[in-house]
């Protein structure tokens, strides 16, 4: 048996430098198949906090209202008020109370996460069926309901990455070290 | 002096309310090991012995796939879900009905966010891309040819024991209070081998892991962890993963909160920064008093739990009992477990069952003479890094009395005088 006891990662300042251990390099059968960026694009659905990964397309608050009422309201309530499932709106100022209400508006630190999550996981029973335009639109509608954007704002790859969430400063990093201690 | 009084007089007590030195336990261990309940008392009279019917006729035939005894059918996971949708919810391991340290695969807890996918391994692929020199796709057949490592390690949902942070102590079996955890032998391919094959670029610090379920469950993992002890698990307790545990492959991150060990793994993207997915922002973050929330809270804290006695496993009569439970830590090995029978006034060191493994369950045992009076049982684990399991009170002082993640607080069981009834209490 080989072991992985030798540390293979060395942290150098803010970036990481990775060296192959001889042992693992020897035993790897190297069976991965090369794939081009174009051929893997369909799987690359995650959106980074700086907006990297946001696709082409756009959507308005008005379009988002129609998408929401047709595809989301049955589970998330009129105007995202919740019931039977997660409330998507409001809860501002409740985080320190015993009845804290965590919503997209009161809690989520990044707008990129809304697009990322809705596109990959919603509607719950038919995920990955909305068009990118519809995801932009319903994202715009949820942001509007939370008073984060205006009624006539349009969401696209350029505008969504600039949206600042109200609770962006509400988090304390616990990795690699707690930053408040 | 009666026989029982004499026995009690011989015992070496090490802490208040009847805790017996583990030396006594170890020397008398062979005789005691088999029985969970009463260790020894004045024997009562047995009925005359008869030949049972199963010795008078041959039993059933061999079977291609084994099943447990039908007399054990009541040992089940307790299933809880989100009403109105299929597939989002949890099921709890009945830890109070199990012993040793390995969780049977059929009883391994579940937490799914959009159900258990039915994945054909021939149609499953793993993509590794992002900040790498060579984006790669691995088929199942290819991965099965890679070298593997095997380790016995725990997996715990960071929401485990969350109920115990609420304002009222709930009366439920230990498995329902603390059953979102398990310990298995995991076999899989070290991530470092695949990352080296793809060639990680300068500036990379994180890897996004994504599942092939309908939630596309995704979490950001520090590259450092991926290069250290992360594996792509293929086997669990010797057999291929169960569907509810990620068949045909899952990420397994020893010591880290369960949600990060992404099941049905289909994609790894090497990144500069954490992606901040929904399940590392909206969920799996811990709001503190004051309203700010801890984010990227990865290792599970040092923890222990008495599984017997516990709710529902009541004491029947005064006498000697074995107090037993499990201890574990995301930081390494368990160094020591201490037990108290008087609500934390005095503590005694429990015997640890070998082998004591890193980031794994360690079973502890403590012999106890219950005099029939009230008792308050607690266990407290200390790991090799020196971390001590905190009290519930210490945690709620920082996070408030509300359901939260990462509750590694001390569980307190109250034993009622005379009836021996065990209840969940806070202090």
Coordinates of C-alpha atoms in Angstrom, one line a residue:
Chain A
X1 CA 0.0 0.0 0.0
X2 CA 1.1 3.5 -0.7
X3 CA 0.4 6.3 1.7
X4 CA -0.5 9.9 1.3
X5 CA 1.3 10.9 4.4
X6 CA 3.6 13.4 2.7
X7 CA 1.8 16.7 2.4
X8 CA 1.2 17.5 -1.2
X9 CA 0.0 21.1 -0.8
X10 CA 2.0 24.0 0.4
X11 CA 0.3 27.3 1.1
X12 CA 2.4 30.2 0.0
X13 CA 0.8 33.4 1.0
X14 CA -2.6 33.7 -0.6
X15 CA -2.1 31.2 -3.4
X16 CA -1.4 27.5 -3.3
X17 CA 1.3 25.7 -5.0
X18 CA 0.8 22.0 -5.7
X19 CA 3.5 19.5 -6.3
X20 CA 3.0 15.9 -7.3
X21 CA 4.3 13.4 -4.8
X22 CA 6.4 10.8 -6.6
X23 CA 4.4 8.0 -5.1
X24 CA 1.0 9.1 -6.4
X25 CA 2.5 10.1 -9.8
X26 CA 3.8 6.6 -10.2
X27 CA 0.6 4.8 -9.4
X28 CA -1.9 6.9 -11.3
X29 CA -3.0 5.0 -14.4
X30 CA -3.8 8.4 -16.1
X31 CA -7.2 7.3 -17.6
X32 CA -8.9 10.7 -17.7
X33 CA -10.0 11.7 -21.2
X34 CA -9.3 15.2 -22.4
X35 CA -12.3 17.4 -23.0
X36 CA -12.5 20.9 -24.5
X37 CA -14.1 23.9 -22.8
X38 CA -16.7 24.0 -25.6
X39 CA -17.6 20.3 -25.0
X40 CA -17.9 20.6 -21.2
X41 CA -19.9 23.9 -21.3
X42 CA -23.3 22.2 -20.9
X43 CA -22.2 20.9 -17.5
X44 CA -20.5 24.1 -16.3
X45 CA -23.5 25.7 -14.6
X46 CA -22.0 27.2 -11.5
X47 CA -21.8 31.0 -11.1
X48 CA -19.0 32.6 -9.1
X49 CA -19.5 35.5 -6.7
X50 CA -17.9 37.9 -9.2
X51 CA -20.4 36.9 -11.8
X52 CA -18.2 34.6 -13.8
X53 CA -20.3 31.9 -15.4
X54 CA -23.4 34.1 -15.9
X55 CA -24.7 33.3 -19.4
X56 CA -26.0 35.5 -22.1
X57 CA -29.7 36.6 -21.9
X58 CA -31.7 39.0 -19.7
X59 CA -35.0 39.4 -17.9
X60 CA -37.2 42.1 -16.4
X61 CA -39.2 42.3 -13.2
X62 CA -42.4 42.1 -15.2
X63 CA -41.4 39.0 -17.0
X64 CA -40.2 37.5 -13.7
X65 CA -43.6 38.0 -12.2
X66 CA -45.2 35.9 -14.9
X67 CA -42.6 33.2 -14.5
X68 CA -43.0 33.2 -10.8
X69 CA -46.8 33.1 -10.8
X70 CA -46.8 30.2 -13.3
X71 CA -43.9 28.1 -11.9
X72 CA -43.1 29.1 -8.3
X73 CA -46.0 30.6 -6.5
X74 CA -47.7 27.3 -5.7
X75 CA -44.8 26.4 -3.5
X76 CA -43.4 29.8 -2.4
X77 CA -46.6 31.8 -2.0
X78 CA -47.9 35.0 -3.6
X79 CA -45.0 37.5 -4.0
X80 CA -42.7 34.9 -2.4
X81 CA -44.3 35.2 1.1
X82 CA -43.7 31.5 1.7
X83 CA -45.9 28.5 2.3
X84 CA -45.9 25.7 1.8
X85 CA -42.2 26.1 1.2
X86 CA -39.4 28.5 1.9
X87 CA -40.3 32.2 2.2
X88 CA -38.2 34.2 -0.3
X89 CA -39.0 37.7 0.8
X90 CA -38.6 39.9 3.9
X91 CA -37.3 39.1 7.3
X92 CA -35.0 42.1 7.4
X93 CA -33.8 42.9 10.9
X94 CA -34.8 39.5 12.3
X95 CA -31.5 37.7 12.3
X96 CA -30.7 38.6 15.9
X97 CA -34.1 37.5 17.2
X98 CA -35.2 34.1 18.3
X99 CA -37.7 34.0 15.4
X100 CA -35.0 34.8 12.8
X101 CA -36.3 34.7 9.2
X102 CA -33.6 33.9 6.8
X103 CA -34.6 34.8 3.2
X104 CA -32.9 35.7 0.0
X105 CA -33.5 39.3 1.0
X106 CA -32.6 39.2 4.7
X107 CA -29.8 36.7 4.6
X108 CA -28.1 35.8 1.3
X109 CA -24.8 37.5 0.8
X110 CA -24.4 37.2 -3.0
X111 CA -26.9 37.8 -5.8
X112 CA -24.9 35.3 -8.0
X113 CA -26.2 32.5 -5.7
X114 CA -29.8 33.3 -6.6
X115 CA -29.3 32.7 -10.3
X116 CA -27.1 29.7 -9.7
X117 CA -29.5 28.0 -7.4
X118 CA -32.7 28.7 -9.3
X119 CA -31.2 27.5 -12.5
X120 CA -29.8 24.2 -11.0
X121 CA -32.6 23.3 -8.6
X122 CA -35.9 25.1 -9.3
X123 CA -38.8 24.6 -9.9
X124 CA -38.3 21.7 -7.4
X125 CA -40.0 19.1 -9.6
X126 CA -38.6 20.2 -13.0
X127 CA -35.1 21.6 -12.4
X128 CA -33.0 22.8 -15.3
X129 CA -36.0 23.4 -17.5
X130 CA -36.2 27.3 -17.3
X131 CA -34.5 29.2 -20.1
X132 CA -31.6 31.5 -19.0
X133 CA -33.9 34.5 -19.8
X134 CA -36.5 33.1 -17.4
X135 CA -33.9 32.6 -14.7
X136 CA -32.7 36.2 -15.1
X137 CA -36.4 37.4 -15.0
X138 CA -37.4 35.5 -11.9
X139 CA -34.2 36.5 -10.2
X140 CA -35.0 40.1 -11.0
X141 CA -38.5 39.7 -9.6
X142 CA -37.3 38.2 -6.3
X143 CA -34.7 41.0 -6.0
X144 CA -37.4 43.5 -6.7
X145 CA -39.8 42.0 -4.1
X146 CA -36.9 42.4 -1.5
X147 CA -36.5 46.1 -2.4
X148 CA -33.0 45.4 -3.8
X149 CA -33.5 46.6 -7.3
X150 CA -36.1 48.9 -9.0
X151 CA -39.2 47.9 -10.9
X152 CA -37.6 48.8 -14.3
X153 CA -34.1 47.3 -13.7
X154 CA -33.1 44.6 -16.1
X155 CA -31.0 41.6 -15.0
X156 CA -28.3 40.2 -17.2
X157 CA -24.7 39.2 -16.9
X158 CA -23.5 42.8 -16.6
X159 CA -26.1 44.1 -14.1
X160 CA -26.6 41.0 -11.8
X161 CA -22.9 40.9 -10.9
X162 CA -23.2 44.5 -9.6
X163 CA -26.1 43.9 -7.3
X164 CA -25.2 44.3 -3.7
X165 CA -27.1 42.2 -1.2
X166 CA -28.3 43.9 2.1
X167 CA -26.7 41.3 4.3
X168 CA -23.4 41.1 2.4
X169 CA -21.5 42.1 5.5
X170 CA -23.4 39.8 7.8
X171 CA -20.9 36.9 7.7
X172 CA -17.8 36.0 9.6
X173 CA -15.3 33.6 7.8
X174 CA -14.6 30.5 9.9
X175 CA -12.1 29.1 7.4
X176 CA -9.1 28.9 7.5
X177 CA -9.4 30.8 10.9
X178 CA -12.2 32.6 12.5
X179 CA -11.8 36.2 11.6
X180 CA -13.6 37.6 14.7
X181 CA -11.3 36.0 17.2
Chain B
X1 CA -23.7 -8.6 54.9
X2 CA -25.7 -9.8 51.9
X3 CA -24.0 -10.9 48.7
X4 CA -25.0 -7.8 46.8
X5 CA -23.7 -5.5 49.6
X6 CA -20.5 -7.3 49.6
X7 CA -20.1 -6.9 45.9
X8 CA -20.7 -3.2 46.2
X9 CA -18.1 -2.9 49.0
X10 CA -15.4 -4.4 46.8
X11 CA -15.9 -1.9 44.1
X12 CA -13.5 0.9 43.5
X13 CA -15.6 4.0 43.1
X14 CA -13.9 6.9 41.1
X15 CA -16.6 9.5 41.0
X16 CA -19.9 10.4 42.6
X17 CA -23.1 8.5 42.4
X18 CA -21.7 5.1 41.6
X19 CA -19.1 5.4 38.8
X20 CA -16.6 2.5 39.1
X21 CA -13.0 2.6 38.2
X22 CA -12.2 1.4 34.6
X23 CA -9.6 -0.9 36.1
X24 CA -12.4 -2.9 37.6
X25 CA -14.2 -2.8 34.3
X26 CA -11.2 -4.0 32.4
X27 CA -10.3 -6.9 34.7
X28 CA -13.9 -8.1 34.8
X29 CA -14.3 -7.2 31.2
X30 CA -14.5 -10.6 29.7
X31 CA -17.5 -11.5 31.9
X32 CA -19.2 -8.3 31.3
X33 CA -18.6 -7.6 27.6
X34 CA -21.6 -9.4 26.2
X35 CA -24.3 -7.7 28.2
X36 CA -25.5 -4.2 27.6
X37 CA -27.7 -3.9 30.7
X38 CA -27.2 -5.4 34.1
X39 CA -23.6 -6.3 34.7
X40 CA -23.9 -8.6 37.6
X41 CA -26.3 -9.0 40.5
X42 CA -27.4 -11.8 42.8
X43 CA -28.7 -14.4 40.3
X44 CA -32.4 -15.2 40.4
X45 CA -33.6 -18.7 39.5
X46 CA -33.9 -19.8 35.9
X47 CA -36.6 -22.1 34.5
X48 CA -35.6 -25.7 33.7
X49 CA -33.9 -25.9 30.3
X50 CA -35.7 -27.5 27.2
X51 CA -34.6 -28.2 23.6
X52 CA -35.9 -25.4 21.4
X53 CA -37.8 -26.3 18.1
X54 CA -35.1 -24.8 15.8
X55 CA -32.8 -27.7 16.9
X56 CA -35.3 -30.3 15.9
X57 CA -35.5 -29.6 12.1
X58 CA -33.1 -28.2 9.6
X59 CA -33.2 -24.4 9.0
X60 CA -33.7 -22.5 5.8
X61 CA -31.4 -22.7 2.7
X62 CA -28.5 -20.5 1.8
X63 CA -29.4 -17.2 0.3
X64 CA -27.8 -15.1 -2.4
X65 CA -28.3 -11.9 -0.5
X66 CA -28.5 -11.9 3.3
X67 CA -31.2 -10.4 5.5
X68 CA -31.2 -9.8 9.2
X69 CA -33.3 -11.8 11.6
X70 CA -37.0 -11.0 11.4
X71 CA -36.9 -10.4 15.1
X72 CA -34.8 -7.3 14.5
X73 CA -37.3 -5.7 12.0
X74 CA -38.1 -3.0 14.5
X75 CA -34.6 -1.5 14.2
X76 CA -35.3 1.1 11.6
X77 CA -34.3 4.5 10.4
X78 CA -36.7 7.2 11.5
X79 CA -37.8 9.0 8.4
X80 CA -38.7 12.7 8.4
X81 CA -39.3 14.8 5.3
X82 CA -40.4 18.1 4.1
X83 CA -44.2 17.8 3.7
X84 CA -45.4 18.4 0.1
X85 CA -42.3 17.4 -1.8
X86 CA -40.7 14.0 -2.3
X87 CA -37.0 13.7 -1.6
X88 CA -36.2 16.6 0.6
X89 CA -35.6 15.6 4.2
X90 CA -33.7 13.3 6.5
X91 CA -33.7 9.8 8.0
X92 CA -32.0 9.1 11.3
X93 CA -29.7 6.2 12.3
X94 CA -31.2 4.5 15.4
X95 CA -27.8 4.8 17.2
X96 CA -29.3 3.7 20.6
X97 CA -30.1 0.3 19.1
X98 CA -26.7 -0.3 17.6
X99 CA -23.4 -1.2 19.2
X100 CA -19.7 -1.2 18.3
X101 CA -18.6 1.6 15.9
X102 CA -19.7 0.6 12.4
X103 CA -23.1 1.8 11.1
X104 CA -24.8 -0.9 8.9
X105 CA -25.3 0.4 5.4
X106 CA -29.1 -0.1 5.5
X107 CA -29.3 2.1 8.6
X108 CA -26.9 4.9 7.5
X109 CA -28.6 8.3 8.0
X110 CA -29.9 10.2 5.0
X111 CA -30.1 13.8 4.1
X112 CA -31.3 14.5 0.6
X113 CA -32.2 17.9 -0.9
X114 CA -34.0 16.5 -4.0
X115 CA -34.3 12.7 -3.6
X116 CA -32.1 9.7 -4.4
X117 CA -31.3 9.6 -8.1
X118 CA -31.3 6.2 -9.9
X119 CA -27.9 6.4 -11.6
X120 CA -26.8 3.9 -14.2
X121 CA -23.0 3.7 -13.7
X122 CA -22.4 3.2 -17.4
X123 CA -24.0 6.6 -18.0
X124 CA -22.2 8.4 -15.2
X125 CA -19.1 10.5 -15.7
X126 CA -16.9 12.7 -13.5
X127 CA -15.7 16.0 -15.0
X128 CA -12.6 17.7 -13.5
X129 CA -12.0 21.2 -14.9
X130 CA -11.5 24.9 -14.1
X131 CA -8.0 26.1 -13.1
X132 CA -6.3 23.0 -14.5
X133 CA -3.9 22.4 -17.4
X134 CA -6.0 19.5 -18.8
X135 CA -9.8 19.3 -18.2
X136 CA -10.6 15.6 -17.9
X137 CA -13.6 13.3 -17.9
X138 CA -13.4 10.0 -16.1
X139 CA -15.8 7.1 -16.8
X140 CA -16.8 4.8 -14.0
X141 CA -14.7 2.0 -15.5
X142 CA -11.7 4.2 -15.6
X143 CA -12.1 5.3 -12.0
X144 CA -12.4 1.7 -10.8
X145 CA -8.8 1.1 -12.1
X146 CA -7.3 3.8 -9.8
X147 CA -5.4 3.0 -6.6
X148 CA -7.6 3.3 -3.5
X149 CA -7.2 3.9 0.2
X150 CA -9.5 2.4 2.9
X151 CA -10.3 4.2 6.2
X152 CA -12.9 3.8 8.9
X153 CA -14.3 7.3 9.5
X154 CA -17.4 9.1 10.7
X155 CA -19.8 11.2 8.7
X156 CA -22.0 13.7 10.6
X157 CA -24.5 16.1 9.2
X158 CA -23.8 19.6 10.6
X159 CA -27.5 19.8 11.5
X160 CA -27.1 16.8 13.8
X161 CA -28.3 17.4 17.4
X162 CA -29.7 20.8 16.3
X163 CA -33.0 20.1 18.2
X164 CA -31.1 20.2 21.4
X165 CA -30.3 23.9 20.9
X166 CA -34.0 24.8 21.0
X167 CA -35.5 26.3 24.2
X168 CA -37.2 23.1 25.3
X169 CA -35.5 19.7 25.7
X170 CA -37.4 17.3 23.4
X171 CA -38.1 13.7 24.5
X172 CA -37.1 11.4 21.7
X173 CA -34.8 8.4 21.2
X174 CA -31.0 9.2 21.0
X175 CA -31.2 8.3 17.3
X176 CA -33.8 11.0 16.7
X177 CA -31.8 13.6 18.7
X178 CA -28.4 12.7 17.4
X179 CA -28.8 10.1 14.6
X180 CA -27.6 12.2 11.6
X181 CA -24.2 10.5 12.0
X182 CA -22.6 7.3 11.1
X183 CA -19.2 5.5 10.9
X184 CA -18.2 3.3 8.0
X185 CA -15.2 1.8 6.3
X186 CA -14.8 4.0 3.1
X187 CA -12.7 2.9 0.2
X188 CA -12.0 5.2 -2.7
X189 CA -9.5 7.1 -4.9
X190 CA -7.5 9.9 -3.3
X191 CA -8.5 13.2 -4.9
X192 CA -4.8 14.2 -5.0
X193 CA -4.2 11.6 -7.8
X194 CA -6.9 13.0 -10.1
X195 CA -5.9 16.7 -9.4
X196 CA -2.3 15.9 -10.2
X197 CA -3.3 14.2 -13.4
X198 CA -5.2 17.3 -14.5
X199 CA -2.5 19.7 -13.3
X200 CA -3.7 22.3 -10.9
X201 CA -2.8 25.8 -11.9
X202 CA -1.3 28.6 -9.8
X203 CA -3.9 30.7 -8.1
X204 CA -6.2 27.8 -7.4
X205 CA -7.5 27.6 -3.8
X206 CA -10.9 25.9 -3.9
X207 CA -12.7 23.1 -5.7
X208 CA -16.4 23.2 -6.3
X209 CA -18.0 19.7 -6.0
X210 CA -21.3 19.1 -7.6
X211 CA -23.7 16.2 -7.4
X212 CA -25.8 14.6 -10.2
X213 CA -29.1 14.8 -8.2
X214 CA -32.0 17.0 -9.1
X215 CA -30.7 19.6 -6.5
X216 CA -27.3 19.7 -8.3
X217 CA -26.0 19.8 -4.7
X218 CA -22.8 21.9 -4.7
X219 CA -20.2 22.9 -2.2
X220 CA -16.8 24.6 -2.2
X221 CA -14.0 22.6 -0.7
X222 CA -10.5 24.1 0.2
X223 CA -7.9 22.7 -2.3
X224 CA -5.8 22.0 0.7
X225 CA -8.4 19.5 2.1
X226 CA -8.7 17.9 -1.4
X227 CA -5.0 17.3 -1.5
X228 CA -4.8 16.1 2.1
X229 CA -7.3 13.3 2.8
X230 CA -10.3 13.7 0.5
X231 CA -11.3 10.6 -1.5
X232 CA -13.8 9.7 -4.2
X233 CA -15.6 7.0 -2.3
X234 CA -16.7 3.9 -4.3
X235 CA -17.2 1.3 -1.5
X236 CA -18.9 1.5 1.9
X237 CA -18.3 -1.3 4.4
X238 CA -16.9 -3.4 1.6
X239 CA -19.8 -3.2 -0.8
X240 CA -20.5 -0.5 -3.5
X241 CA -22.1 2.6 -2.2
X242 CA -25.9 2.4 -1.6
X243 CA -27.9 4.7 -3.8
X244 CA -28.9 6.9 -0.8
X245 CA -25.2 7.3 -0.1
X246 CA -24.2 8.5 -3.5
X247 CA -24.0 5.5 -5.8
X248 CA -21.9 5.2 -7.9
X249 CA -19.5 7.7 -6.3
X250 CA -19.4 10.4 -3.7
X251 CA -16.9 12.8 -2.3
X252 CA -15.8 11.8 1.2
X253 CA -14.1 14.5 3.3
X254 CA -13.0 13.0 6.7
X255 CA -14.0 15.1 9.7
X256 CA -15.9 17.8 7.6
X257 CA -19.6 18.5 7.9
X258 CA -21.6 15.8 6.0
X259 CA -23.2 18.1 3.4
X260 CA -19.7 18.7 1.9
X261 CA -19.1 15.1 1.1
X262 CA -21.2 15.6 -2.1
X263 CA -23.1 12.4 -3.1
X264 CA -23.6 11.3 -6.8
X265 CA -20.5 13.3 -7.6
X266 CA -20.4 14.4 -11.2
X267 CA -18.2 17.5 -11.4
X268 CA -15.2 19.1 -9.7
X269 CA -14.3 22.7 -10.8
X270 CA -11.0 24.1 -9.5
X271 CA -11.5 27.8 -8.6
X272 CA -9.7 30.8 -7.1
X273 CA -12.5 31.6 -4.6
X274 CA -15.4 29.7 -2.9
X275 CA -18.5 29.8 -5.2
X276 CA -20.8 30.6 -2.2
X277 CA -23.5 28.3 -3.3
X278 CA -27.0 28.2 -1.7
X279 CA -25.9 25.4 0.6
X280 CA -23.0 27.3 1.9
X281 CA -24.7 30.6 2.4
X282 CA -28.5 30.2 3.0
X283 CA -28.0 26.9 4.8
X284 CA -25.1 25.4 6.7
X285 CA -24.1 28.8 8.2
X286 CA -24.4 29.5 11.9
X287 CA -26.1 32.7 13.0
X288 CA -24.6 34.0 16.2
X289 CA -26.1 36.3 18.8
X290 CA -25.8 39.8 17.3
X291 CA -27.1 38.5 14.0
X292 CA -23.8 37.8 12.1
X293 CA -23.3 34.3 10.8
X294 CA -20.3 32.1 10.7
X295 CA -19.7 30.9 7.1
X296 CA -17.4 28.2 5.8
X297 CA -17.6 26.2 9.0
X298 CA -16.1 22.9 8.0
X299 CA -14.7 20.6 10.7
X300 CA -17.1 18.8 13.0
X301 CA -16.2 19.5 16.7
X302 CA -15.1 17.1 19.3
X303 CA -18.2 15.3 20.6
X304 CA -19.5 12.3 22.6
X305 CA -22.8 10.9 23.5
X306 CA -24.0 8.2 25.9
X307 CA -26.2 5.9 23.8
X308 CA -27.2 3.6 26.8
X309 CA -28.8 4.5 29.0
X310 CA -30.8 7.0 26.9
X311 CA -34.4 8.0 26.2
X312 CA -36.4 4.7 26.0
X313 CA -33.6 2.6 27.4
X314 CA -34.7 2.8 31.0
X315 CA -33.1 1.1 34.0
X316 CA -35.1 -1.8 35.4
X317 CA -33.8 -2.2 39.0
X318 CA -30.9 -1.0 41.1
X319 CA -27.6 -2.7 40.4
X320 CA -24.6 -2.6 38.1
X321 CA -24.9 -1.3 34.5
X322 CA -22.6 -0.4 31.7
X323 CA -22.8 3.2 30.6
X324 CA -21.7 3.2 26.9
X325 CA -21.6 5.6 24.1
X326 CA -19.5 7.0 21.2
X327 CA -17.0 9.8 20.9
X328 CA -15.5 11.4 17.8
X329 CA -13.8 14.5 16.5
X330 CA -13.2 16.1 13.1
X331 CA -9.7 17.1 14.3
X332 CA -8.3 13.6 14.8
X333 CA -8.3 10.9 17.5
X334 CA -10.2 10.9 20.7
X335 CA -7.7 11.2 23.6
X336 CA -10.1 10.8 26.6
X337 CA -13.8 10.5 27.5
X338 CA -15.0 11.4 30.9
X339 CA -18.4 10.4 32.4
X340 CA -20.3 11.9 35.2
X341 CA -23.3 10.4 37.0
X342 CA -24.0 13.5 39.3
X343 CA -24.6 16.2 36.7
X344 CA -21.0 17.2 36.2
X345 CA -19.9 17.6 39.8
X346 CA -17.5 14.7 39.6
X347 CA -16.1 13.0 36.5
X348 CA -14.4 9.6 35.9
X349 CA -12.4 8.5 32.9
X350 CA -14.1 5.9 30.7
X351 CA -12.5 2.9 29.1
X352 CA -12.0 3.4 25.3
X353 CA -12.5 0.4 23.0
X354 CA -9.6 -0.2 20.6
X355 CA -8.7 0.7 18.0
X356 CA -9.0 4.4 18.5
X357 CA -8.9 5.9 15.0
X358 CA -8.6 9.4 13.6
X359 CA -11.9 11.1 12.6
X360 CA -13.7 8.0 13.6
X361 CA -16.1 6.7 16.2
X362 CA -14.5 5.5 19.4
X363 CA -16.8 3.4 21.8
X364 CA -16.4 4.2 25.5
X365 CA -17.7 2.2 28.5
X366 CA -18.1 2.9 32.1
X367 CA -19.2 0.5 34.8
X368 CA -21.9 2.0 37.1
X369 CA -23.6 1.0 40.3
X370 CA -27.0 2.5 40.3
X371 CA -28.4 2.8 43.8
X372 CA -31.9 3.6 42.6
X373 CA -31.6 7.2 43.4
X374 CA -31.8 10.2 40.9
X375 CA -28.8 10.4 38.6
X376 CA -27.7 12.8 35.9
X377 CA -25.5 11.2 33.3
X378 CA -23.1 13.1 31.0
X379 CA -20.1 12.4 28.8
X380 CA -17.4 14.7 27.7
X381 CA -14.8 14.0 25.0
X382 CA -11.3 15.4 24.7
X383 CA -9.5 15.0 21.4
X384 CA -5.8 14.7 20.6
X385 CA -5.6 18.4 19.7
X386 CA -6.7 19.1 23.3
X387 CA -10.2 20.4 22.4
X388 CA -12.8 19.7 25.1
X389 CA -16.4 19.1 24.2
X390 CA -18.3 22.2 25.3
X391 CA -21.5 22.4 27.3
X392 CA -24.8 23.3 25.7
X393 CA -24.8 26.4 27.8
X394 CA -21.4 27.6 26.3
X395 CA -22.8 27.1 22.8
X396 CA -26.1 28.9 23.4
X397 CA -24.2 31.8 25.0
X398 CA -22.6 32.4 21.6
X399 CA -25.4 31.3 19.2
X400 CA -28.6 31.7 21.2
X401 CA -31.2 29.1 22.1
X402 CA -32.3 28.3 18.5
X403 CA -31.9 25.4 16.1
X404 CA -28.5 25.7 14.5
X405 CA -25.7 23.7 13.0
X406 CA -22.6 22.3 14.6
X407 CA -24.0 21.4 18.0
X408 CA -21.3 19.4 19.7
X409 CA -22.6 20.2 23.2
X410 CA -22.7 17.7 26.0
X411 CA -25.9 15.5 26.1
X412 CA -27.4 15.3 29.6
X413 CA -29.6 12.3 30.5
X414 CA -31.6 12.3 33.7
X415 CA -32.4 9.0 35.4
X416 CA -35.5 9.2 37.6
X417 CA -35.3 7.7 41.1
X418 CA -36.9 4.3 41.5
X419 CA -38.5 4.1 38.0
X420 CA -35.2 4.4 36.2
X421 CA -36.9 6.4 33.5
X422 CA -34.4 8.3 31.3
X423 CA -35.2 11.7 29.9
X424 CA -33.4 14.4 27.9
X425 CA -32.6 17.4 30.1
X426 CA -30.5 20.5 29.6
X427 CA -28.7 20.7 32.9

